[in-house]
mmCIF file of C-alpha atoms in Angstrom:
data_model
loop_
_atom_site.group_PDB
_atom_site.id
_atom_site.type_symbol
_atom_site.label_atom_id
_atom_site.label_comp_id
_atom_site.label_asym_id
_atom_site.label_seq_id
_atom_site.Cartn_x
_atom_site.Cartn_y
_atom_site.Cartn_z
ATOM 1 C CA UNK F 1 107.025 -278.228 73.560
ATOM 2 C CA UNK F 2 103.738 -276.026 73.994
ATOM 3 C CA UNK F 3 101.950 -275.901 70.318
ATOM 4 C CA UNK F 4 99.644 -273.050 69.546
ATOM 5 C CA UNK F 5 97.200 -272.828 66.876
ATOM 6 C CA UNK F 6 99.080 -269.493 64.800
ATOM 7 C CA UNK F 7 98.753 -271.445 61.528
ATOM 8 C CA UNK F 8 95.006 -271.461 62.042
ATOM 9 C CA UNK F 9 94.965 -268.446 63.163
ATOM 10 C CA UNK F 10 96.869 -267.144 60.447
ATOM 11 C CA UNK F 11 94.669 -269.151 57.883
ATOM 12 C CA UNK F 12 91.603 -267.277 59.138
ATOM 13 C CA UNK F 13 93.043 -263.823 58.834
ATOM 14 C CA UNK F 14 94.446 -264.574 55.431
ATOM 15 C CA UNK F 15 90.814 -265.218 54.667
ATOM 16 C CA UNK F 16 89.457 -262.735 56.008
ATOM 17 C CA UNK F 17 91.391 -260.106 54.208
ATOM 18 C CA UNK F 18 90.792 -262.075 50.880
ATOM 19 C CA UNK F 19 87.044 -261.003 51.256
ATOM 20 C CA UNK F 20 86.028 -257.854 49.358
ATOM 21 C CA UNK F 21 86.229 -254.782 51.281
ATOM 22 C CA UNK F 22 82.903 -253.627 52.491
ATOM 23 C CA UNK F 23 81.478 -250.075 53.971
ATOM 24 C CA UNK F 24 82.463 -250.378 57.519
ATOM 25 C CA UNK F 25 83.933 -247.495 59.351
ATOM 26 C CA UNK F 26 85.009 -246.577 62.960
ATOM 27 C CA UNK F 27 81.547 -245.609 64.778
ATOM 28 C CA UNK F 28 83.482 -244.209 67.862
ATOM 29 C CA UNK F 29 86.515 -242.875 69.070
ATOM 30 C CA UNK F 30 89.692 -245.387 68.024
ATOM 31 C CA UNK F 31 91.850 -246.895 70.956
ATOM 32 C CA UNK F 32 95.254 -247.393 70.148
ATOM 33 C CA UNK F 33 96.372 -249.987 72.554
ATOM 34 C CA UNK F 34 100.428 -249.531 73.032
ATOM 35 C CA UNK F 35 102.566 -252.758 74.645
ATOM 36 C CA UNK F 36 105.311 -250.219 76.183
ATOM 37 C CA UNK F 37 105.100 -247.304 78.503
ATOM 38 C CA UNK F 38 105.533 -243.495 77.200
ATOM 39 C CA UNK F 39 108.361 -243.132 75.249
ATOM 40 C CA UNK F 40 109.149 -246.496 74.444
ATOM 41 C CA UNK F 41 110.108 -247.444 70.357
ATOM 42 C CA UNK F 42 106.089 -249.005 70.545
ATOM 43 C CA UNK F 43 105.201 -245.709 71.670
ATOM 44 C CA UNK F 44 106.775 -243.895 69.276
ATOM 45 C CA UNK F 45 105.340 -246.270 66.405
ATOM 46 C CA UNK F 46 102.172 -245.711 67.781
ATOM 47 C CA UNK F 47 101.847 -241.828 68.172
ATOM 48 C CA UNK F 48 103.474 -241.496 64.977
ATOM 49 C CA UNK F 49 100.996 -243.455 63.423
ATOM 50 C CA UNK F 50 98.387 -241.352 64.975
ATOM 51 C CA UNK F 51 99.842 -238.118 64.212
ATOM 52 C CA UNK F 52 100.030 -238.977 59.875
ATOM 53 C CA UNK F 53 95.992 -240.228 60.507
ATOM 54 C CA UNK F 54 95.153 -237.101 61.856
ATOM 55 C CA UNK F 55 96.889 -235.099 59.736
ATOM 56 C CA UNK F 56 96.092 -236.367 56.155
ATOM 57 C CA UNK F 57 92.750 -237.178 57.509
ATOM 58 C CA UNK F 58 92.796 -240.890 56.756
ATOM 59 C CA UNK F 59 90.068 -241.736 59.679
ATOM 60 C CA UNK F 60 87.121 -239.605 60.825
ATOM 61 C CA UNK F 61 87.063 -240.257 64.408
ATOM 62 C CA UNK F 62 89.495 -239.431 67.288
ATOM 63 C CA UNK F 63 92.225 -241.444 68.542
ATOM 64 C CA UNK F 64 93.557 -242.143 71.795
ATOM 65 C CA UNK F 65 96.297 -243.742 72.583
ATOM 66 C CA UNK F 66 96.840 -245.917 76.079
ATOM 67 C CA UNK F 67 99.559 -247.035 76.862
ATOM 68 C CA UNK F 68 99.660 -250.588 78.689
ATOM 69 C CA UNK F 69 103.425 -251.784 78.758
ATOM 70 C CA UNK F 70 103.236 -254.805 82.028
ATOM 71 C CA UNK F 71 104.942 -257.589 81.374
ATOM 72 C CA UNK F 72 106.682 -256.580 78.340
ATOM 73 C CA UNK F 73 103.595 -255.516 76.908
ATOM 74 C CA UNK F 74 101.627 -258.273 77.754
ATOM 75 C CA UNK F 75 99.277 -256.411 79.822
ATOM 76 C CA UNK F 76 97.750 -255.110 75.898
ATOM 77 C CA UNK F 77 97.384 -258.395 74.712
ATOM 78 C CA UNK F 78 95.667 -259.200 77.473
ATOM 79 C CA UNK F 79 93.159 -256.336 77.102
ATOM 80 C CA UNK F 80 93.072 -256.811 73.897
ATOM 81 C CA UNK F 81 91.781 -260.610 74.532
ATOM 82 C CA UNK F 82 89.091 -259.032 76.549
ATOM 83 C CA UNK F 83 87.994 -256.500 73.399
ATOM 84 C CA UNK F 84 86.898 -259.622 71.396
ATOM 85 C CA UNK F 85 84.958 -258.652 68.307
ATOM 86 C CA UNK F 86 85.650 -254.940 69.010
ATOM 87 C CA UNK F 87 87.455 -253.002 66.101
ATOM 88 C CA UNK F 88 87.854 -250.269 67.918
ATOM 89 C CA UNK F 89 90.765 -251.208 69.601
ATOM 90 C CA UNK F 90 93.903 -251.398 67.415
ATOM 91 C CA UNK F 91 96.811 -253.061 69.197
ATOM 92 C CA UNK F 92 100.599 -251.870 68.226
ATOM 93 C CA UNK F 93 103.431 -254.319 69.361
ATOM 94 C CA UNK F 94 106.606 -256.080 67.776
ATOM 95 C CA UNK F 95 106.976 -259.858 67.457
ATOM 96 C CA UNK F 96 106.453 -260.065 71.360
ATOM 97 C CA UNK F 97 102.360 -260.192 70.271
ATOM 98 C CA UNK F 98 103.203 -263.821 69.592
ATOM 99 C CA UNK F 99 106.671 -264.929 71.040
ATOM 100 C CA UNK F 100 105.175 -264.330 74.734
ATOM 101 C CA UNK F 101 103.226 -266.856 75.577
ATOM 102 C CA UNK F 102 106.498 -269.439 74.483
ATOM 103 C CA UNK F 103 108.383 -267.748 77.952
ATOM 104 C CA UNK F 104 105.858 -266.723 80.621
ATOM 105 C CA UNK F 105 102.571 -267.865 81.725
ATOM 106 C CA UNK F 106 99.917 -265.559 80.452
ATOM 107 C CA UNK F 107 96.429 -264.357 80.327
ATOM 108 C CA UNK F 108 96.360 -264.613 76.455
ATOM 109 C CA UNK F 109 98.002 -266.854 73.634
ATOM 110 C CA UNK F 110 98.196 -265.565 69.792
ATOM 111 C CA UNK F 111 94.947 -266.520 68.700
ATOM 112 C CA UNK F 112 93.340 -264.203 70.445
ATOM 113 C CA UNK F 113 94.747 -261.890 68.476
ATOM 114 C CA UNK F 114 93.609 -260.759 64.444
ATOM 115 C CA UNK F 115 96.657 -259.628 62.409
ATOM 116 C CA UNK F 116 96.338 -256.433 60.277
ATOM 117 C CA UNK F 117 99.755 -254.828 59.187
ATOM 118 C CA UNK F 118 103.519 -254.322 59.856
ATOM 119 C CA UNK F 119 105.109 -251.072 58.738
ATOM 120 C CA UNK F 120 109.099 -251.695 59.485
ATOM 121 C CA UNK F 121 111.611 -253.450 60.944
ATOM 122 C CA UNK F 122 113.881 -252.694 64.019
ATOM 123 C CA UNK F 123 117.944 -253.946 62.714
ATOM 124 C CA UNK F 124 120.139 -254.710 65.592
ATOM 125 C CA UNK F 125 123.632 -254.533 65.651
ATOM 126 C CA UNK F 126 126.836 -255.425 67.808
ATOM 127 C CA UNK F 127 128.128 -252.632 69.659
ATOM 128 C CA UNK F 128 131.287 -252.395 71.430
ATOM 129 C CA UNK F 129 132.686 -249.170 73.884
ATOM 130 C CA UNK F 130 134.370 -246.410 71.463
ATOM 131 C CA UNK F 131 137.536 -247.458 73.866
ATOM 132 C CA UNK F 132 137.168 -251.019 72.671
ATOM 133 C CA UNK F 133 140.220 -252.790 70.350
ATOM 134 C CA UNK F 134 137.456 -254.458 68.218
ATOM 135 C CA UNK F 135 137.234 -253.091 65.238
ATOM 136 C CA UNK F 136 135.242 -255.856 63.319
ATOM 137 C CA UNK F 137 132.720 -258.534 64.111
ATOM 138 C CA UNK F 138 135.117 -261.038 63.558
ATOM 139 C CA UNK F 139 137.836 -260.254 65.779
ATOM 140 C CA UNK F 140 135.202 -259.674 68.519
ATOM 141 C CA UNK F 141 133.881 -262.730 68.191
ATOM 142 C CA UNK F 142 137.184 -264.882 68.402
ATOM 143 C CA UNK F 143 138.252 -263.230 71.462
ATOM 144 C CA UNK F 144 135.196 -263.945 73.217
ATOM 145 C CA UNK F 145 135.019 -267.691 72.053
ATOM 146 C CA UNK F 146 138.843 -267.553 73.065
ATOM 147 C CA UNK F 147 137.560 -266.407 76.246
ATOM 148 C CA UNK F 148 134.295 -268.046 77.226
ATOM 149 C CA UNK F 149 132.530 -266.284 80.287
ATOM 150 C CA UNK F 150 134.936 -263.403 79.819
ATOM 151 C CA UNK F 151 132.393 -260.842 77.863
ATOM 152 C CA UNK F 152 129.761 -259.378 79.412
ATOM 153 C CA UNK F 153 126.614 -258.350 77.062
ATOM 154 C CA UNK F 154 124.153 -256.192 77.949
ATOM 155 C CA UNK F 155 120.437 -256.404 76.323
ATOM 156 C CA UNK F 156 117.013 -255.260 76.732
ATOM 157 C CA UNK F 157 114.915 -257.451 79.777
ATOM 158 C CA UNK F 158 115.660 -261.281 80.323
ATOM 159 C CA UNK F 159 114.496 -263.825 77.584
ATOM 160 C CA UNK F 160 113.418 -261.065 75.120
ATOM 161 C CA UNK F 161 114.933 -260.382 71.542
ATOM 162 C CA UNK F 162 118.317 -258.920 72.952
ATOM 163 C CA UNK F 163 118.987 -262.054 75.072
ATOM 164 C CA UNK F 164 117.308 -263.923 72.337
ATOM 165 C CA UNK F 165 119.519 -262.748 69.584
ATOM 166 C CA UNK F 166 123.164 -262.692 71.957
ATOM 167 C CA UNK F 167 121.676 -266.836 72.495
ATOM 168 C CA UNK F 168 121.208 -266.914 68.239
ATOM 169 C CA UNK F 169 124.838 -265.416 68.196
ATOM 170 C CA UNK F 170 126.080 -268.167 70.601
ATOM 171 C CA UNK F 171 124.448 -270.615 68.874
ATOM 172 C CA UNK F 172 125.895 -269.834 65.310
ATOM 173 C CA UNK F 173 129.528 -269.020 66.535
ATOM 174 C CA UNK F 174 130.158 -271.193 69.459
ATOM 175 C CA UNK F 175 131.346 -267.380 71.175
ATOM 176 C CA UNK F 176 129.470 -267.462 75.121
ATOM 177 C CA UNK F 177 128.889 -264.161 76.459
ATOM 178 C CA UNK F 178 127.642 -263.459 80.204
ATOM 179 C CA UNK F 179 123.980 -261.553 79.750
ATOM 180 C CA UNK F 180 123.214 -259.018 81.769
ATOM 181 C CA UNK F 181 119.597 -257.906 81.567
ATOM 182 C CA UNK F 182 118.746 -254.033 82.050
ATOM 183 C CA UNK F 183 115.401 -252.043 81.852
ATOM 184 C CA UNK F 184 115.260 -251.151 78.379
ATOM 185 C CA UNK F 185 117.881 -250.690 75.564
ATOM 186 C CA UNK F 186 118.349 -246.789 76.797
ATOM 187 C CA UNK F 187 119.879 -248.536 79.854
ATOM 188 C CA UNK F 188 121.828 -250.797 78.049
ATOM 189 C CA UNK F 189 123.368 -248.227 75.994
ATOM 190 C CA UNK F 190 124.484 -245.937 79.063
ATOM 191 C CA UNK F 191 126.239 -248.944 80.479
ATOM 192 C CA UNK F 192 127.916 -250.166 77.803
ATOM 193 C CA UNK F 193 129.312 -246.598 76.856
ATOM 194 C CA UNK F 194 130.133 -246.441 80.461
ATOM 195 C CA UNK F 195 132.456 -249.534 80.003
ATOM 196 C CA UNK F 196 130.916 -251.684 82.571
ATOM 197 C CA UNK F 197 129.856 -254.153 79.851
ATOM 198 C CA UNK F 198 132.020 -254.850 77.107
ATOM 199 C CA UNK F 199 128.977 -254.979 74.032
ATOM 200 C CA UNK F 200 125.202 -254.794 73.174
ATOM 201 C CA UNK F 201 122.586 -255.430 70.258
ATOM 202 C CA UNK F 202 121.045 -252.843 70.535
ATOM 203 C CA UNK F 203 119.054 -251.192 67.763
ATOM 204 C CA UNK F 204 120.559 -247.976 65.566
ATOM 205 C CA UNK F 205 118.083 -245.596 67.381
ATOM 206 C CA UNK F 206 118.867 -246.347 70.986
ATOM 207 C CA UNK F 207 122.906 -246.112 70.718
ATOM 208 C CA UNK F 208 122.569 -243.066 68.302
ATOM 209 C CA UNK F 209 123.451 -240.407 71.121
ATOM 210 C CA UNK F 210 126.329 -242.585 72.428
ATOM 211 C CA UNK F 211 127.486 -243.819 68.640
ATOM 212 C CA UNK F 212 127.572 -239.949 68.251
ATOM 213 C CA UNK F 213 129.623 -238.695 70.324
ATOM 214 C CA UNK F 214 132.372 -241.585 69.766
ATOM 215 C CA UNK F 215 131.495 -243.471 73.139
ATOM 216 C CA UNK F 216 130.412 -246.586 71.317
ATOM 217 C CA UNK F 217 130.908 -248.184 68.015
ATOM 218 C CA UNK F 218 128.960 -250.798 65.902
ATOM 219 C CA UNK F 219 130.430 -253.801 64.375
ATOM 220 C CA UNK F 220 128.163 -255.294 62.244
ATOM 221 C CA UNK F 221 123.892 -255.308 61.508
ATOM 222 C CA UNK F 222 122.142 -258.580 61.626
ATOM 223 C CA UNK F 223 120.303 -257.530 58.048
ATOM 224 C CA UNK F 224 120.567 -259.241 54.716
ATOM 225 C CA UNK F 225 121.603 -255.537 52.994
ATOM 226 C CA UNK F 226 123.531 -252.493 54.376
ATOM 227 C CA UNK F 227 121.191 -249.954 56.178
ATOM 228 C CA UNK F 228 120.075 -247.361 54.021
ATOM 229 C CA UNK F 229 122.831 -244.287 53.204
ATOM 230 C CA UNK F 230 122.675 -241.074 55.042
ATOM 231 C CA UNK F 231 124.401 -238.398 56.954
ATOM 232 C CA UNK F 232 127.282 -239.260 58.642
ATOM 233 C CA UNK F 233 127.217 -239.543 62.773
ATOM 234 C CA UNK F 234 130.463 -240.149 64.248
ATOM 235 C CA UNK F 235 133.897 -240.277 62.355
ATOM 236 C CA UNK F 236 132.502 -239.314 58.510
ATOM 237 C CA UNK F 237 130.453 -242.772 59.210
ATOM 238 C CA UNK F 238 126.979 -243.203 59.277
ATOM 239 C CA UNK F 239 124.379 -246.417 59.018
ATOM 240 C CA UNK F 240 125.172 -247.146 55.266
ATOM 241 C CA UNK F 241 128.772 -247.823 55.880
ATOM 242 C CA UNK F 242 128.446 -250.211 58.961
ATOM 243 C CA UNK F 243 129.097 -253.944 57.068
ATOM 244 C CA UNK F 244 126.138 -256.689 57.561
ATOM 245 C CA UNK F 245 127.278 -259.756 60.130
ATOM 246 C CA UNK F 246 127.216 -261.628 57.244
ATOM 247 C CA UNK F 247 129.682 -259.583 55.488
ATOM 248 C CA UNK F 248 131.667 -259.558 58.795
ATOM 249 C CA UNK F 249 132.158 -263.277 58.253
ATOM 250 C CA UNK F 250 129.705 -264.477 61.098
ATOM 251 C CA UNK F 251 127.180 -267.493 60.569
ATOM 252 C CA UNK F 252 123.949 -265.526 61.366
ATOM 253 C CA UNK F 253 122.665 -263.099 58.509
ATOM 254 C CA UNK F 254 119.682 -261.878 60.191
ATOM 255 C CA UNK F 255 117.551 -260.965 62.830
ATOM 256 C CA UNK F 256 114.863 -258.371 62.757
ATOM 257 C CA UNK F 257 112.131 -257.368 64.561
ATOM 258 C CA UNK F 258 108.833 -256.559 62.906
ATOM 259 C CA UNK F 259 106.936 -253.311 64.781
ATOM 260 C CA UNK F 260 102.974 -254.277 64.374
ATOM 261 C CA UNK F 261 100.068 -253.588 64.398
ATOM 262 C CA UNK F 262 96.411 -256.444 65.437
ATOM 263 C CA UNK F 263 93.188 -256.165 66.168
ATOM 264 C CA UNK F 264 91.363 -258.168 68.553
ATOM 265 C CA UNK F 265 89.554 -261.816 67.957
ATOM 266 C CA UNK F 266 86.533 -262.081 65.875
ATOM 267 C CA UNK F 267 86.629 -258.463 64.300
ATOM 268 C CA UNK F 268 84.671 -258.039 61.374
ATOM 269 C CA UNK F 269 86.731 -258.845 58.331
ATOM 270 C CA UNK F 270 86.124 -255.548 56.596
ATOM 271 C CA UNK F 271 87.050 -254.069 59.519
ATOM 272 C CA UNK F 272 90.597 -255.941 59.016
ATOM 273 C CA UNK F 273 90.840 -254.618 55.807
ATOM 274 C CA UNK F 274 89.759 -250.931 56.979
ATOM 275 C CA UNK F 275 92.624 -250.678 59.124
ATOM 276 C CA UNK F 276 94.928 -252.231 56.670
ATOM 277 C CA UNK F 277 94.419 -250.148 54.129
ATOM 278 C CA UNK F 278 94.805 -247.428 56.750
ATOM 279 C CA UNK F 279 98.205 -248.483 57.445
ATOM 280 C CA UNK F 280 99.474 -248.909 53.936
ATOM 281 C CA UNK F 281 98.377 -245.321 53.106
ATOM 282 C CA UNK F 282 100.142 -244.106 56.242
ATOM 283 C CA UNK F 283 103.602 -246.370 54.831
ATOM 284 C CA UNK F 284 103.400 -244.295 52.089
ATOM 285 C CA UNK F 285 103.465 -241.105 53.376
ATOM 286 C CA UNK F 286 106.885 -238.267 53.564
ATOM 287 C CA UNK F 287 106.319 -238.284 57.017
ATOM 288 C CA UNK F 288 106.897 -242.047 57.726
ATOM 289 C CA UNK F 289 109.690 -242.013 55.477
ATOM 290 C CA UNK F 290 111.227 -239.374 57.532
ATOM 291 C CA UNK F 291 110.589 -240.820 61.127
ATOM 292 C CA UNK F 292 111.919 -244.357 59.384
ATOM 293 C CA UNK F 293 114.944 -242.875 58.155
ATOM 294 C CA UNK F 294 115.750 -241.198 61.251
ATOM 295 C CA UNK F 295 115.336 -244.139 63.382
ATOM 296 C CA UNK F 296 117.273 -246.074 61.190
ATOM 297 C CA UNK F 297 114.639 -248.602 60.937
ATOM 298 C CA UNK F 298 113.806 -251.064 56.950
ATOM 299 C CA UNK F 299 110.451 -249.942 55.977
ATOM 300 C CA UNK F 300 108.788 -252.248 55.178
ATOM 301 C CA UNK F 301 104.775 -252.289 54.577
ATOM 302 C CA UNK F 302 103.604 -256.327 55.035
ATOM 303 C CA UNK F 303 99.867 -257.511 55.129
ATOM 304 C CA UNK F 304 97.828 -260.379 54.210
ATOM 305 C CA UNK F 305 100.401 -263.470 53.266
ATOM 306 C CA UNK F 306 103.277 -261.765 53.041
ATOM 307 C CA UNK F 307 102.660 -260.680 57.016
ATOM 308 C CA UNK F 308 101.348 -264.355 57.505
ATOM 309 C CA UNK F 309 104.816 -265.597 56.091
ATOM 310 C CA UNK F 310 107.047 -263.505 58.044
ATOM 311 C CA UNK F 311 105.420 -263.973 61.171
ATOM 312 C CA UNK F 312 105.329 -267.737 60.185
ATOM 313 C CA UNK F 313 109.355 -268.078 59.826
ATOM 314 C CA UNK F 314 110.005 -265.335 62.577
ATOM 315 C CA UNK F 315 108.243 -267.495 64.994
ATOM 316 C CA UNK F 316 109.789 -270.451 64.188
ATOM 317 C CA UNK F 317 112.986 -269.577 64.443
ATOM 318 C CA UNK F 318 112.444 -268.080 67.768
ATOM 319 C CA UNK F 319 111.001 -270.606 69.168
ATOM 320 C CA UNK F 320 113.652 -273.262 68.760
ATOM 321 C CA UNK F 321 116.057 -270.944 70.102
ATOM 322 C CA UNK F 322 113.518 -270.270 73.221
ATOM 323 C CA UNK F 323 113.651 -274.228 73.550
ATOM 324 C CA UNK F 324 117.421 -274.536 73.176
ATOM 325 C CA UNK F 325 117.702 -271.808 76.031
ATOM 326 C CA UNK F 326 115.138 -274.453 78.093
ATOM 327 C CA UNK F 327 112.619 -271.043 78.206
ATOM 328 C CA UNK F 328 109.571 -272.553 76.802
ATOM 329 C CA UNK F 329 106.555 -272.825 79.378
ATOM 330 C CA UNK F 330 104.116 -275.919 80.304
#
């Protein structure tokens, strides 16, 4: 299996945002670097991010955003491999920054990029059509194991953390789904409340339309706690009442996806811990609990080792999953 150096990188981060923070500042206009095209969850991370800067006036220069989303976002890795040592290009992804280079042959691998921050995490969930006679996890599960082939689930792209997380499923519950791959989970939500698939995992915000007006239903979320309470969406339910997998009785308690934000290589370290403390203030704004809440994402503000731990285990787990599927590149 390909190894890559994250631990060192990781170690080197870790001590660079140990040092003491020093003067530096932004000199020039700020690049945020998106890995997804307009409109996209990254996008939305991103401009959101950029829109609670500007307004609380937590940076003095501009920011623009670009938005580089080839490959599944690989094409801003890659650029930001070319910005080494320039902190003026801030990179906002998901866990794809270093999962990647396990499936596809690319111009960058994970230590070319600096770690900074993550502000949330994306839940996914099992979705059925509002038609469907599955009313729990657990009943949907034993029919497809009862019928193996026989289910067809839909995800997000080929070998990313849809297919990834219907292979975890398999895995833990024997169950053995067809996949079939569409362009984005806005796609996948259209087709499964079109009943030409029979689920998805897709996350709260991108079945919310279809959940709403009774076309599909969720089953269970892949989290360790209930998502947080709020106003009902379909049926007097909303996210607070949907039970956890684990709760559901399935093997697999969870599976979340971190949205991030790096830096390229050999940044200054203060620079690191500029941008950090950036993104902390920005967690702890009303606005970013508002645009959390209504995208039904965990916030959750991670730096330094507690980033370097999550990204440690996340990782790992992935990858013997990619290696199970037989996904991993030479």
């Amino acid at each position: 299996m390909k190894k890559f150096t994250i631990a060192a990188s990781f170690v080197a981060a870790s001590f660079a945002t140990a040092m003491p923070a020093q003067a530096w500042q932004p000199t020039k206009p700020i690049e945020f670097v998106v890995a997804s095209g307009p409109g996209g969850g990254t996008d939305n991370f991103a401009r959101v991010i950029q829109s609670i800067i500007t307004k609380h006036k937590l940076v003095e220069q501009p920011i623009v955003v670009l938005n580089k989303g080839g490959g599944s976002g690989a094409e801003t890795f890659v650029y930001g491999k070319g910005g080494k040592g320039d902190a003026h290009k801030v990179i906002f992804g998901t866990n794809n920054a270093y999962l990647l280079p396990y499936v596809a042959k690319l111009g960058y691998k994970f230590s070319d990029l600096t770690p900074v921050a993550a502000l949330a995490l994306d839940e996914f969930l099992i979705w059925v059509n509002g038609n469907s006679p599955y009313n729990d996890a657990k009943a949907y599960i034993d029919a497809v194991k009862a019928k193996p082939g026989g289910f067809k689930m839909a995800g997000s792209q080929s070998k990313d953390t849809d297919q990834t997380l219907t292979a975890m499923i398999q895995e833990a519950t024997g169950a053995k789904w067809i996949y079939v791959p569409f362009q984005g989970g806005g796609a996948a939500a259209t087709q499964l409340a079109g009943g030409h698939v029979d689920s998805n995992t897709n996350n709260p915000n991108e079945n919310l339309g279809q959940w709403k007006a009774g076309q599909v239903k969720p089953l269970c979320v892949f989290s360790p706690v209930r998502l947080a309470k709020g106003e009902p969406v379909h049926d007097g339910k909303g996210w607070g009442d949907i039970p956890t997998c684990k709760e559901a009785g399935l093997p697999l308690e969870s599976f979340q996806m971190p949205r991030t934000v790096w830096l390229p290589a050999e940044v200054p370290a203060d620079a690191v811990t500029f941008y950090a403390d950036v993104m902390e203030k920005v967690s702890k704004t009303p606005e970013w609990a508002e645009f959390v809440a209504r995208t039904a994402q965990t916030a959750r503000f991670m730096k330094g080792k507690e980033l370097n731990d999550f990204v440690a285990k996340d990782e790992a787990a992935n990858a013997k999953t990619f290696k199970n599927e037989g996904w991993v590149v030479n």
